[in-house]
Short mmCIF file of C-alpha atoms and ligand atoms in Angstrom, two decimals:
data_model
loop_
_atom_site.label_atom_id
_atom_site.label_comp_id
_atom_site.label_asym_id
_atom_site.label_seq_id
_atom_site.Cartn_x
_atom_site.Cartn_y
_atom_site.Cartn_z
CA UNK V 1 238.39 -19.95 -121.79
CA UNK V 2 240.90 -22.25 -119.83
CA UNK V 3 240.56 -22.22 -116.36
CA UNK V 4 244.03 -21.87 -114.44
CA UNK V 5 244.34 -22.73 -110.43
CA UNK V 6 246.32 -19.59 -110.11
CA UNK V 7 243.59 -17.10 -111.90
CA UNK V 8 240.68 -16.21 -109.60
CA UNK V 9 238.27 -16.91 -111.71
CA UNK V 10 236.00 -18.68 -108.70
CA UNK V 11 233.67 -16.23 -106.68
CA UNK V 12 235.41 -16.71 -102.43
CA UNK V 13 232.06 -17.96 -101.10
CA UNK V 14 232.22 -21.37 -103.55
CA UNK V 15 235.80 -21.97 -102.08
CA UNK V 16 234.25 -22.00 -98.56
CA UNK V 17 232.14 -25.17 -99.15
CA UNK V 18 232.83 -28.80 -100.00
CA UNK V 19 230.26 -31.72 -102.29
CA UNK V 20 228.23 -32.74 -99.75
CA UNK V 21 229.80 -36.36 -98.47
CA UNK V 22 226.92 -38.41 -99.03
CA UNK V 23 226.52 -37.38 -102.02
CA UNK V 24 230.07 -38.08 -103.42
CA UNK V 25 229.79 -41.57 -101.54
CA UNK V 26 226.87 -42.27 -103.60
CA UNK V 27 229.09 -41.42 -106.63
CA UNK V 28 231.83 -43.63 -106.17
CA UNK V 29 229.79 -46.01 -105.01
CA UNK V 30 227.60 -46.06 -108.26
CA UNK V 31 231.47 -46.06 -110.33
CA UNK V 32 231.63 -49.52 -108.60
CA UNK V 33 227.86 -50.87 -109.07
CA UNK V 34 228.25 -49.62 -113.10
CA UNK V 35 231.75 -52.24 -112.63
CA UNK V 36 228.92 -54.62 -111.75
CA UNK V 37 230.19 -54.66 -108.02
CA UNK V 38 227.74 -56.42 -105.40
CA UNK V 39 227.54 -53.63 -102.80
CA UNK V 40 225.26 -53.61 -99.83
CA UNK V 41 224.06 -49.51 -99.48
CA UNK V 42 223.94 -48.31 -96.06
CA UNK V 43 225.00 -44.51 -97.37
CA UNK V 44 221.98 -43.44 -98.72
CA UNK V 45 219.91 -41.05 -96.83
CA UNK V 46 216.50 -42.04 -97.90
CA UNK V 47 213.67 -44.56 -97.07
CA UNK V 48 213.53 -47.36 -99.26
CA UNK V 49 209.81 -47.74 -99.25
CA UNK V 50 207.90 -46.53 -102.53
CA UNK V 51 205.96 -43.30 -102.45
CA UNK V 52 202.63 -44.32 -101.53
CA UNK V 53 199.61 -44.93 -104.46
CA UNK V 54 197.58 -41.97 -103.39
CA UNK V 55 200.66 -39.48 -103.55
CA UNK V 56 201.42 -40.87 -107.21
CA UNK V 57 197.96 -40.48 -108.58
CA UNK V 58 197.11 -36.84 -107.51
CA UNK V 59 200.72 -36.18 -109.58
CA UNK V 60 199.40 -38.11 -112.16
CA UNK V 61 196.06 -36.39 -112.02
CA UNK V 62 197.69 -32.87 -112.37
CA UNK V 63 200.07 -33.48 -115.13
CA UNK V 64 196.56 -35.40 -117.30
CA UNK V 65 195.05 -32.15 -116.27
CA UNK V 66 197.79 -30.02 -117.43
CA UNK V 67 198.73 -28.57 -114.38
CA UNK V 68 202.12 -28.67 -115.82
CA UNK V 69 202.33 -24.37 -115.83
CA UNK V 70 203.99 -21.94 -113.16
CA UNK V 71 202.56 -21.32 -109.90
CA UNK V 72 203.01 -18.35 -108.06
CA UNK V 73 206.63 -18.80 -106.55
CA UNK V 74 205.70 -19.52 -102.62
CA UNK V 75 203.23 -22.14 -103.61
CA UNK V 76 199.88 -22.03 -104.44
CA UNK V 77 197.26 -21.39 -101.54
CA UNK V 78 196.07 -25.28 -101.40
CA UNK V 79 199.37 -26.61 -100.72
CA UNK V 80 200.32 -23.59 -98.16
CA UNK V 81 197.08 -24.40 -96.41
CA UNK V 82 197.58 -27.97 -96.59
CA UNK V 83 201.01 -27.34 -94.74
CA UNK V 84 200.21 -25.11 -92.10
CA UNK V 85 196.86 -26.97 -91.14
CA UNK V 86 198.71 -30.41 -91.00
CA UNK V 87 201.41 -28.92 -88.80
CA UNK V 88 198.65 -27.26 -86.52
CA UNK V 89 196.17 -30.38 -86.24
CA UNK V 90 199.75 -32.59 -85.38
CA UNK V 91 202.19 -30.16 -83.23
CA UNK V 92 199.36 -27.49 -82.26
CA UNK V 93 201.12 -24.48 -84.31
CA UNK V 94 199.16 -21.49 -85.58
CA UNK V 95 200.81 -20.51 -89.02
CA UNK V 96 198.68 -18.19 -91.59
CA UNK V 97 198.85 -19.52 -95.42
CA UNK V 98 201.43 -16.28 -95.94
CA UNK V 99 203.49 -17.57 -93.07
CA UNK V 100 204.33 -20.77 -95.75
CA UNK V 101 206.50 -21.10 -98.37
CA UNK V 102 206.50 -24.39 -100.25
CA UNK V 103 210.41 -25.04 -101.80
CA UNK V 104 211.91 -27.52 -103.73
CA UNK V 105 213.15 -29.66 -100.65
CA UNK V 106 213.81 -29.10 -97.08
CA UNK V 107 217.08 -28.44 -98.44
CA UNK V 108 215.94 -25.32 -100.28
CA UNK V 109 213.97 -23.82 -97.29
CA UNK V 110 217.28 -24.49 -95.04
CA UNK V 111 219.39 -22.57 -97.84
CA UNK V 112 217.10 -20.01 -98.23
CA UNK V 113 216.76 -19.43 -94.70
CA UNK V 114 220.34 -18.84 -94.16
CA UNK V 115 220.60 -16.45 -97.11
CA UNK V 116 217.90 -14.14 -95.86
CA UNK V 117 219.37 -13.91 -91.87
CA UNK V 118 223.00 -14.64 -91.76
CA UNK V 119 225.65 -11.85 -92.47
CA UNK V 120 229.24 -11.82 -92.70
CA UNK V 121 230.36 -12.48 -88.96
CA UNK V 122 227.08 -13.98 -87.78
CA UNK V 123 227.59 -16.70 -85.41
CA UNK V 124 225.34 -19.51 -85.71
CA UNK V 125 224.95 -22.60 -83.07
CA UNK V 126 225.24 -25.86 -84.41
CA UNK V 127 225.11 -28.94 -82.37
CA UNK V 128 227.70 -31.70 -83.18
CA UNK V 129 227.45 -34.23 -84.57
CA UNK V 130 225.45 -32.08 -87.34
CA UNK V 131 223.58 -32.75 -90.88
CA UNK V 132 226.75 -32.58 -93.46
CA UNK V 133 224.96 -29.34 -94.98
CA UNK V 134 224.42 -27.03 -92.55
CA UNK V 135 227.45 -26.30 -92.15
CA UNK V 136 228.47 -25.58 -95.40
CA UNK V 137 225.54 -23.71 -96.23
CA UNK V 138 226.41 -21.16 -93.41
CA UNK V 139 230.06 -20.53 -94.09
CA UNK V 140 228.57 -20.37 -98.10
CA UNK V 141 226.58 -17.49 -96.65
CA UNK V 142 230.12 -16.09 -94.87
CA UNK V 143 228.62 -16.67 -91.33
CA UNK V 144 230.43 -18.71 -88.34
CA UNK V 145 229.75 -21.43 -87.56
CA UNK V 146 229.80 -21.90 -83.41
CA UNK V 147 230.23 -25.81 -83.21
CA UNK V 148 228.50 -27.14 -80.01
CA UNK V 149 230.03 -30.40 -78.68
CA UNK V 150 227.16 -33.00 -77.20
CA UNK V 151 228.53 -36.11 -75.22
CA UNK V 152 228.13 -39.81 -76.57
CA UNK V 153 227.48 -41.31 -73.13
CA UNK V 154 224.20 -38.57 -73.38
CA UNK V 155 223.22 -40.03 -76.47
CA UNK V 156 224.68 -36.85 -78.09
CA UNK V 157 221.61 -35.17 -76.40
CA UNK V 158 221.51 -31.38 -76.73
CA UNK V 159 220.83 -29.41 -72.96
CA UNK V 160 219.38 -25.68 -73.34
CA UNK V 161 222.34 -24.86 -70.46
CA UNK V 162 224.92 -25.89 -73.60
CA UNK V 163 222.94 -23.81 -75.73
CA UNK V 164 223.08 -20.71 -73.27
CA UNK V 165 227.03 -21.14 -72.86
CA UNK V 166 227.40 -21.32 -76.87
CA UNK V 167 225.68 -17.96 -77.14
CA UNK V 168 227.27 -14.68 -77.02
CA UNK V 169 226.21 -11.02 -78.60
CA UNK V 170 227.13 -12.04 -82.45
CA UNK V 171 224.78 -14.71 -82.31
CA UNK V 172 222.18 -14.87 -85.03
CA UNK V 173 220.75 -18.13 -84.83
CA UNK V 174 220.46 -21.95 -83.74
CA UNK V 175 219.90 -24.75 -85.88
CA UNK V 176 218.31 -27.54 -84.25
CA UNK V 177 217.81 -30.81 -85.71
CA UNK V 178 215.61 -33.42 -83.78
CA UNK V 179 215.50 -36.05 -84.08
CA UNK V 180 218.98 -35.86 -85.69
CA UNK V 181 221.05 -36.96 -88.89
CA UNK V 182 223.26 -38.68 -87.95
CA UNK V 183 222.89 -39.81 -84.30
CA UNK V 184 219.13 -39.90 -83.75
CA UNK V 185 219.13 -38.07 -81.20
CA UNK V 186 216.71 -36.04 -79.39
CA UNK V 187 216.15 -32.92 -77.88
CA UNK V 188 213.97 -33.19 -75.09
CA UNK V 189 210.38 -31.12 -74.26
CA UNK V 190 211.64 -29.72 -71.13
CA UNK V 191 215.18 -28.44 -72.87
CA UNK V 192 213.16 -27.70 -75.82
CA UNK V 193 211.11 -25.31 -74.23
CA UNK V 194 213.78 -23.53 -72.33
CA UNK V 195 215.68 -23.18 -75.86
CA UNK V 196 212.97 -21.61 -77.25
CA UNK V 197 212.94 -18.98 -74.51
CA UNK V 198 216.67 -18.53 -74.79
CA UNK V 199 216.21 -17.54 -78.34
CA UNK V 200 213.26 -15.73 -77.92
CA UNK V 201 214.49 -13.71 -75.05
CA UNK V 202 217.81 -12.57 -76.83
CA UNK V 203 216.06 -12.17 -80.54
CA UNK V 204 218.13 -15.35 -81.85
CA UNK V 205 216.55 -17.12 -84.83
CA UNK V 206 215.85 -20.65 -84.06
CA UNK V 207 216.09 -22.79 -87.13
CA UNK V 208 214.27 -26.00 -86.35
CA UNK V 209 214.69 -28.91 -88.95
CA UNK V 210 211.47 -31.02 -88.67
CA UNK V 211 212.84 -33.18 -91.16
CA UNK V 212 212.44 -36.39 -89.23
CA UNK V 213 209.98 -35.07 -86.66
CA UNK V 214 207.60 -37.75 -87.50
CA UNK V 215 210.15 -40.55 -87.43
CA UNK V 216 210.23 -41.10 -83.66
CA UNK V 217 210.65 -43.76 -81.59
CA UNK V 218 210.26 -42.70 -77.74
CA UNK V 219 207.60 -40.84 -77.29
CA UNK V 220 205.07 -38.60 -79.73
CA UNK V 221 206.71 -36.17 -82.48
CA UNK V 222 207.04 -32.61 -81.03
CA UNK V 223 207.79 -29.37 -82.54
CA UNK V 224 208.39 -26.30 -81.20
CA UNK V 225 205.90 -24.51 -83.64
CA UNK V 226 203.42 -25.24 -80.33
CA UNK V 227 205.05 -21.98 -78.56
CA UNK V 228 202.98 -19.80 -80.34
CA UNK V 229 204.72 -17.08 -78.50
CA UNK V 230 207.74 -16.99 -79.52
CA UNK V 231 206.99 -17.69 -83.02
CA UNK V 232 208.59 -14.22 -84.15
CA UNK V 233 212.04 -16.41 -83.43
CA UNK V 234 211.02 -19.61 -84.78
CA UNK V 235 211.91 -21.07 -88.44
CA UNK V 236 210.37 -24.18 -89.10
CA UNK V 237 211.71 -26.64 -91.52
CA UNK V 238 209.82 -29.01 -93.22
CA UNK V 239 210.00 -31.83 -95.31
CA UNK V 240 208.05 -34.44 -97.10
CA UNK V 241 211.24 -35.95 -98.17
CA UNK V 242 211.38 -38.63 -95.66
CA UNK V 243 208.04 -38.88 -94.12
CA UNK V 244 206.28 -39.89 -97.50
CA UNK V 245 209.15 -41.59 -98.97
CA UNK V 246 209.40 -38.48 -101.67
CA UNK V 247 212.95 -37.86 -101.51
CA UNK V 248 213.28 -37.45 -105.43
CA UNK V 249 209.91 -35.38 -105.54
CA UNK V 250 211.90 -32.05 -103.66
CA UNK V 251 209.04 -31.39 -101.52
CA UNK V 252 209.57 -29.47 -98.56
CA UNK V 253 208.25 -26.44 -96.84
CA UNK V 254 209.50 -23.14 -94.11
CA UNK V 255 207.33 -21.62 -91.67
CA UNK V 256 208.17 -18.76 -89.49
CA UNK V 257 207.24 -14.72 -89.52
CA UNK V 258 205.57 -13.26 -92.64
CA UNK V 259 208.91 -11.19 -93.22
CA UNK V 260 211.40 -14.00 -93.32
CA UNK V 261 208.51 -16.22 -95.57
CA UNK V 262 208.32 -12.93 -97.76
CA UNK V 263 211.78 -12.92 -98.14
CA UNK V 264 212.43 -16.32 -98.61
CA UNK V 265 209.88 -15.77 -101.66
CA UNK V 266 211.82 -13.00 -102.76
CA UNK V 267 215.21 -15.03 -102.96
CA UNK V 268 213.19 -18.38 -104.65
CA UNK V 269 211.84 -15.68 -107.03
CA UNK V 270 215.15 -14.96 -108.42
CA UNK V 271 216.21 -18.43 -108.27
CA UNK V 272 214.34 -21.62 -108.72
CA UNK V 273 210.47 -19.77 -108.64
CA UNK V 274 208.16 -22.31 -107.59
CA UNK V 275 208.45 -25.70 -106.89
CA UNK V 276 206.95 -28.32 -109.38
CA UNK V 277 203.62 -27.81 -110.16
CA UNK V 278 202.18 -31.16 -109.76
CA UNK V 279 204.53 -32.07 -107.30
CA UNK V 280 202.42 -28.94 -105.34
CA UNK V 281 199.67 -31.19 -105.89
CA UNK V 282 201.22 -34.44 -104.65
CA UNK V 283 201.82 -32.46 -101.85
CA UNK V 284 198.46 -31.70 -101.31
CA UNK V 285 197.60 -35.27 -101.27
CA UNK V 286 200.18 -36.50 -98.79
CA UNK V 287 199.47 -33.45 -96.38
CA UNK V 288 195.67 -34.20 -96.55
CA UNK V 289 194.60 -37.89 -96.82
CA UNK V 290 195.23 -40.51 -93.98
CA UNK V 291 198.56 -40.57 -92.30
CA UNK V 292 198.54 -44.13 -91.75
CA UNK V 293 201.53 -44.08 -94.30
CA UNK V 294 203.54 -42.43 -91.86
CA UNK V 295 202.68 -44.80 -89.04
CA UNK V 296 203.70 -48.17 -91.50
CA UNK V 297 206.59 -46.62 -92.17
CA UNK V 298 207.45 -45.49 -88.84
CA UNK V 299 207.00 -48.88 -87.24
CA UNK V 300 208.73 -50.82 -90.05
CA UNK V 301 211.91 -48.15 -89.86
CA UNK V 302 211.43 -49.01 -86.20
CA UNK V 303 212.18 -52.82 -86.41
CA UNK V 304 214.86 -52.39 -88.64
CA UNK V 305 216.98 -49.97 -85.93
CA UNK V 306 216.10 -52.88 -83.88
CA UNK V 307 217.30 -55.44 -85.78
CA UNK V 308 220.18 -53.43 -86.93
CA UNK V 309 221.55 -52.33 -83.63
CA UNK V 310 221.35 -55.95 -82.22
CA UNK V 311 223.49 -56.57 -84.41
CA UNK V 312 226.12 -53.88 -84.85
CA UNK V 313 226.30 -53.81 -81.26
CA UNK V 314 227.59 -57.60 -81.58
CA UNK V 315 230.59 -56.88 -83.46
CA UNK V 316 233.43 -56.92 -81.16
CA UNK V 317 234.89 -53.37 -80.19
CA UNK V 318 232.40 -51.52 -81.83
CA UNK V 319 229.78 -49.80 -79.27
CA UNK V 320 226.60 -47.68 -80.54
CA UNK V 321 224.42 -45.28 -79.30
CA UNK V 322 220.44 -46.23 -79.55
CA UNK V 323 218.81 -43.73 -81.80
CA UNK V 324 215.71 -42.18 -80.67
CA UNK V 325 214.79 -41.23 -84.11
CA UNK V 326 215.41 -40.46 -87.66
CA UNK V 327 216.89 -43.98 -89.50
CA UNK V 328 220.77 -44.15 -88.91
CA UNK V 329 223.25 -45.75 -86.69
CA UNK V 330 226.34 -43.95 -85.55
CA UNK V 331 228.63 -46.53 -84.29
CA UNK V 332 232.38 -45.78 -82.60
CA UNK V 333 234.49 -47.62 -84.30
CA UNK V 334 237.63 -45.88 -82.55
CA UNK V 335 238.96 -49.46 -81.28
CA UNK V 336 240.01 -49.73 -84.64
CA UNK V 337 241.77 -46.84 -85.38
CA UNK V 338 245.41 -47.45 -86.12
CA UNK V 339 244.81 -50.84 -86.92
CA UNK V 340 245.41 -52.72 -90.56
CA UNK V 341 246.59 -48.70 -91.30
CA UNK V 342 243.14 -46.89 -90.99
CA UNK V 343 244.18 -44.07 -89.33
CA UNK V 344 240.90 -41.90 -89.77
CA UNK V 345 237.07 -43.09 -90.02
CA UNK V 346 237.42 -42.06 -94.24
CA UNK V 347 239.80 -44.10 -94.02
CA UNK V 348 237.91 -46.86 -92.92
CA UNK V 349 234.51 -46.04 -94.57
CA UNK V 350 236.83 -45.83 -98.19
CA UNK V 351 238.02 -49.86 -97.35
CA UNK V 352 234.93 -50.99 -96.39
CA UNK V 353 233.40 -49.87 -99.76
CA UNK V 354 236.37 -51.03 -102.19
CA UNK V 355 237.24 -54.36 -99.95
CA UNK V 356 234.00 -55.16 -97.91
CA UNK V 357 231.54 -53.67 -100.32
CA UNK V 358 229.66 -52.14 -98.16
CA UNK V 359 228.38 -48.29 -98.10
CA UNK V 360 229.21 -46.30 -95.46
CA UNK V 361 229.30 -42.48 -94.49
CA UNK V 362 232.45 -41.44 -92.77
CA UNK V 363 231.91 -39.12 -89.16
CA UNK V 364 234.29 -36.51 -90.39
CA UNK V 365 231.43 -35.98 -92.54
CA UNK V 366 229.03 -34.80 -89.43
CA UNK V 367 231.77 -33.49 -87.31
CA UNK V 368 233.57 -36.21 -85.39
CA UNK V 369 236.09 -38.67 -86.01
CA UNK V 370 235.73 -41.90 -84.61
CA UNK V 371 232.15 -42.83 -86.18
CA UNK V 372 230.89 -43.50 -89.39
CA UNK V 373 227.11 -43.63 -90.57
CA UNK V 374 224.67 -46.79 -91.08
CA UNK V 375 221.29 -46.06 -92.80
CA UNK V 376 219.16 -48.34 -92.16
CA UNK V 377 216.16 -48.54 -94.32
CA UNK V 378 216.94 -51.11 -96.53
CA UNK V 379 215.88 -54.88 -96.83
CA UNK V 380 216.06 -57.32 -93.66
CA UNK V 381 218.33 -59.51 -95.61
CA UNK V 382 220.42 -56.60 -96.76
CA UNK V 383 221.35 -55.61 -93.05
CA UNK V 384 222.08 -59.00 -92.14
CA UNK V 385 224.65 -59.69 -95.43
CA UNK V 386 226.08 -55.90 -94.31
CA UNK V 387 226.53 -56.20 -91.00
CA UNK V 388 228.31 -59.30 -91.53
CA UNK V 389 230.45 -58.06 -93.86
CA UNK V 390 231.42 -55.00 -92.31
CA UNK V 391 232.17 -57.31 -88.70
CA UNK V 392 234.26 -59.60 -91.57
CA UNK V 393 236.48 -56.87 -92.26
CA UNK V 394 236.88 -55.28 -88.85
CA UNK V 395 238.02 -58.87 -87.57
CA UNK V 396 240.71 -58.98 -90.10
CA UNK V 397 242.60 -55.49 -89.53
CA UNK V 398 245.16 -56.29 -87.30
C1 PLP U 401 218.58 -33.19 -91.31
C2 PLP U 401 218.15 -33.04 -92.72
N1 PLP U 401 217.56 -31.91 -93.09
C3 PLP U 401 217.15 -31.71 -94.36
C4 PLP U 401 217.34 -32.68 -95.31
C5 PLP U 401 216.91 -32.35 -96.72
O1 PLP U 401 215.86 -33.08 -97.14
P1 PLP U 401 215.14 -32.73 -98.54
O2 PLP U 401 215.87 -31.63 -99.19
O3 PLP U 401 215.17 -33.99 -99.31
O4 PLP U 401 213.75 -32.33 -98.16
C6 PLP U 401 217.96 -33.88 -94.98
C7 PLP U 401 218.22 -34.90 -96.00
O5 PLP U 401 218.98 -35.82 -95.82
C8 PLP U 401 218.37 -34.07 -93.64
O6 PLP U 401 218.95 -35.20 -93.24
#
């Protein structure tokens, strides 16, 4: 069969989404590393630590054993307990096993989620900036997307009273993403607890993306799994992705009402049925033994935002906001639009790869225009050679 433009051979909902944009900067930059170009990688969204000895062996232990068969698709009951008994002894949540659903990813549980709730016409609230994929997996699902604009001098911090503005009788839900890809930011308890009511009040779904709940650097993680009573409105969504340094293992988890986890079942059933066996087991492993893991990682990812801010900050006409979380920098480079002719923050992320070598995500990516993304868990000597690089090249556009 040739496919034609004109024909409509594409289903609609495939035209309303776009390759995620980290992902196709991590394509053309690997077209240049495979041309043997020197790049320094500030575009990946991952931890560059390896996956801790204890998490590898209880793999390794499952596949020697042969546990190498399918599961029953939400998980099987060690790894559900594992999940909800973590999340209780660490955020003071009170999730049954069948109120789990383990999923390839957080990614999956986020898609998934949206699948089961939103409708055609559904508005959901999305704070800006925002995780490249939520939005695109809500319009994939034909809902709305409300965007919800946060203020830079606030450390793009999002209030509950810009939540209650946002909402209005279509909406179906709020995703909320602390701290956040890409700004780091925040929510804090106080807002967070009036949010919850908010939803809970109206019957909105809250979506909450724990994904770098454990990577915090003011104060102690939170989640709002700890208002047990609204938990008929909450969604939580986990992942081991980036607390573990598992990103390739898809590992990640949803917790919320027994009908949305029975339905989220129902959709992986007739999808992807369970996540990896043994990777079930690694799970196990990470969920259970010590978390001092966590803590090394936490405090190293620390110093490096610390490091790395010093020094972005240093580069003349660039300001940044300090992330209170997660492990990116989302520096305005604005004072250099129009310049050298960048006109947009692609622009200027697509130069700095091809002239500076360095790899950057653009903001248009997360929903604003004058930023582009640092990530910063890399080597010391890597952020030093970047950052230079990157202040090399802004110097020069005239
Ligand atoms: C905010 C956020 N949520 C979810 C994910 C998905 O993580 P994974 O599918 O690897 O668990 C990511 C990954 O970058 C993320 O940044």
């Amino acid at each position: 069969m040739t496919i034609s433009a004109s024909s409509k051979v594409f289903a609609d909902r495939i035209g309303r989404i776009e390759v995620s944009a980290t992902m196709a900067v991590s394509a053309e930059a690997a077209k240049l590393r495979a041309q043997g170009v020197d790049l320094v990688d500030f575009g990946a969204g991952e931890p560059h630590f390896a996956t801790p000895r204890h998490i590898k062996d209880a793999a390794i232990a499952a596949i020697e054993a042969n546990f190498s068969h399918y599961t029953v698709v939400p998980g099987i009951p060690d790894v559900r307990k594992a999940i909800v008994e973590r999340h209780a002894a660490d955020f003071g949540s009170d999730y049954a096993i069948d109120e789990a659903v383990f999923t390839t990813g957080g990614k999956q549980a986020l898609f998934n989620t949206i699948q089961v709730l939103v409708d055609h016409g559904d508005e959901v609230i999305l704070p800006v900036p925002y995780w490249v994929s939520f939005k695109d997996i809500v319009q994939y699902a034909g809902g709305k997307v409300v965007f919800l604009e946060t203020q830079e001098a606030e450390n793009f911090r999002i209030t509950a009273d810009a939540i209650e503005k946002a909402i209005t009788p279509r909406t179906k839900a709020i995703i909320l993403n602390s701290p956040s890809n890409p700004a780091g930011s925040i929510v804090s308890a106080e807002d967070l607890e009036r949010i919850v009511h908010l939803a809970h009040e109206r019957g909105i779904f809250l979506l909450l993306d724990e994904c770098y709940a454990y990577l915090i650097y003011t104060g102690k993680p939170v989640s709002a799994g700890s208002f047990t009573w609204a938990k008929e409105h909450l969604i939580i969504l986990g992942s081991l992705s980036k607390t573990y340094a598992m990103t390739g293992w898809r590992a990640g988890f949803a917790l919320g009402p027994k009908p949305v986890i029975a339905s989220l079942s129902k959709l992986q059933s007739q999808s992807t049925s369970n996540a990896t066996s043994f990777v079930q087991k690694a799970a196990i492993a990470a969920l259970t033994s010590s978390q001092e893991c966590v803590e090394e990682f936490r405090a190293e990812l620390l110093a490096l935002r610390d490091q790395m801010l010093a020094k972005v900050r240093a580069i003349p006409g660039v300001t940044c906001t300090k992330p209170e979380g997660a492990f990116y920098l989302y520096p305005n480079i604005s004072a250099f639009l129009g310049k050298g002719g960048v006109k947009t923050a692609s622009e200027l992320a697509t130069r700095l790869l091809h002239e500076a070598h360095v790899v950057t995500v653009p903001g248009e990516a997360f929903g604003t225009h004058e930023h582009i993304r640092l990530s910063y868990p890399v080597p010391k000597q890597n952020i030093d050679e970047g950052v230079r690089r990157i202040a090399e090249f802004l110097a020069k556009l005239e």
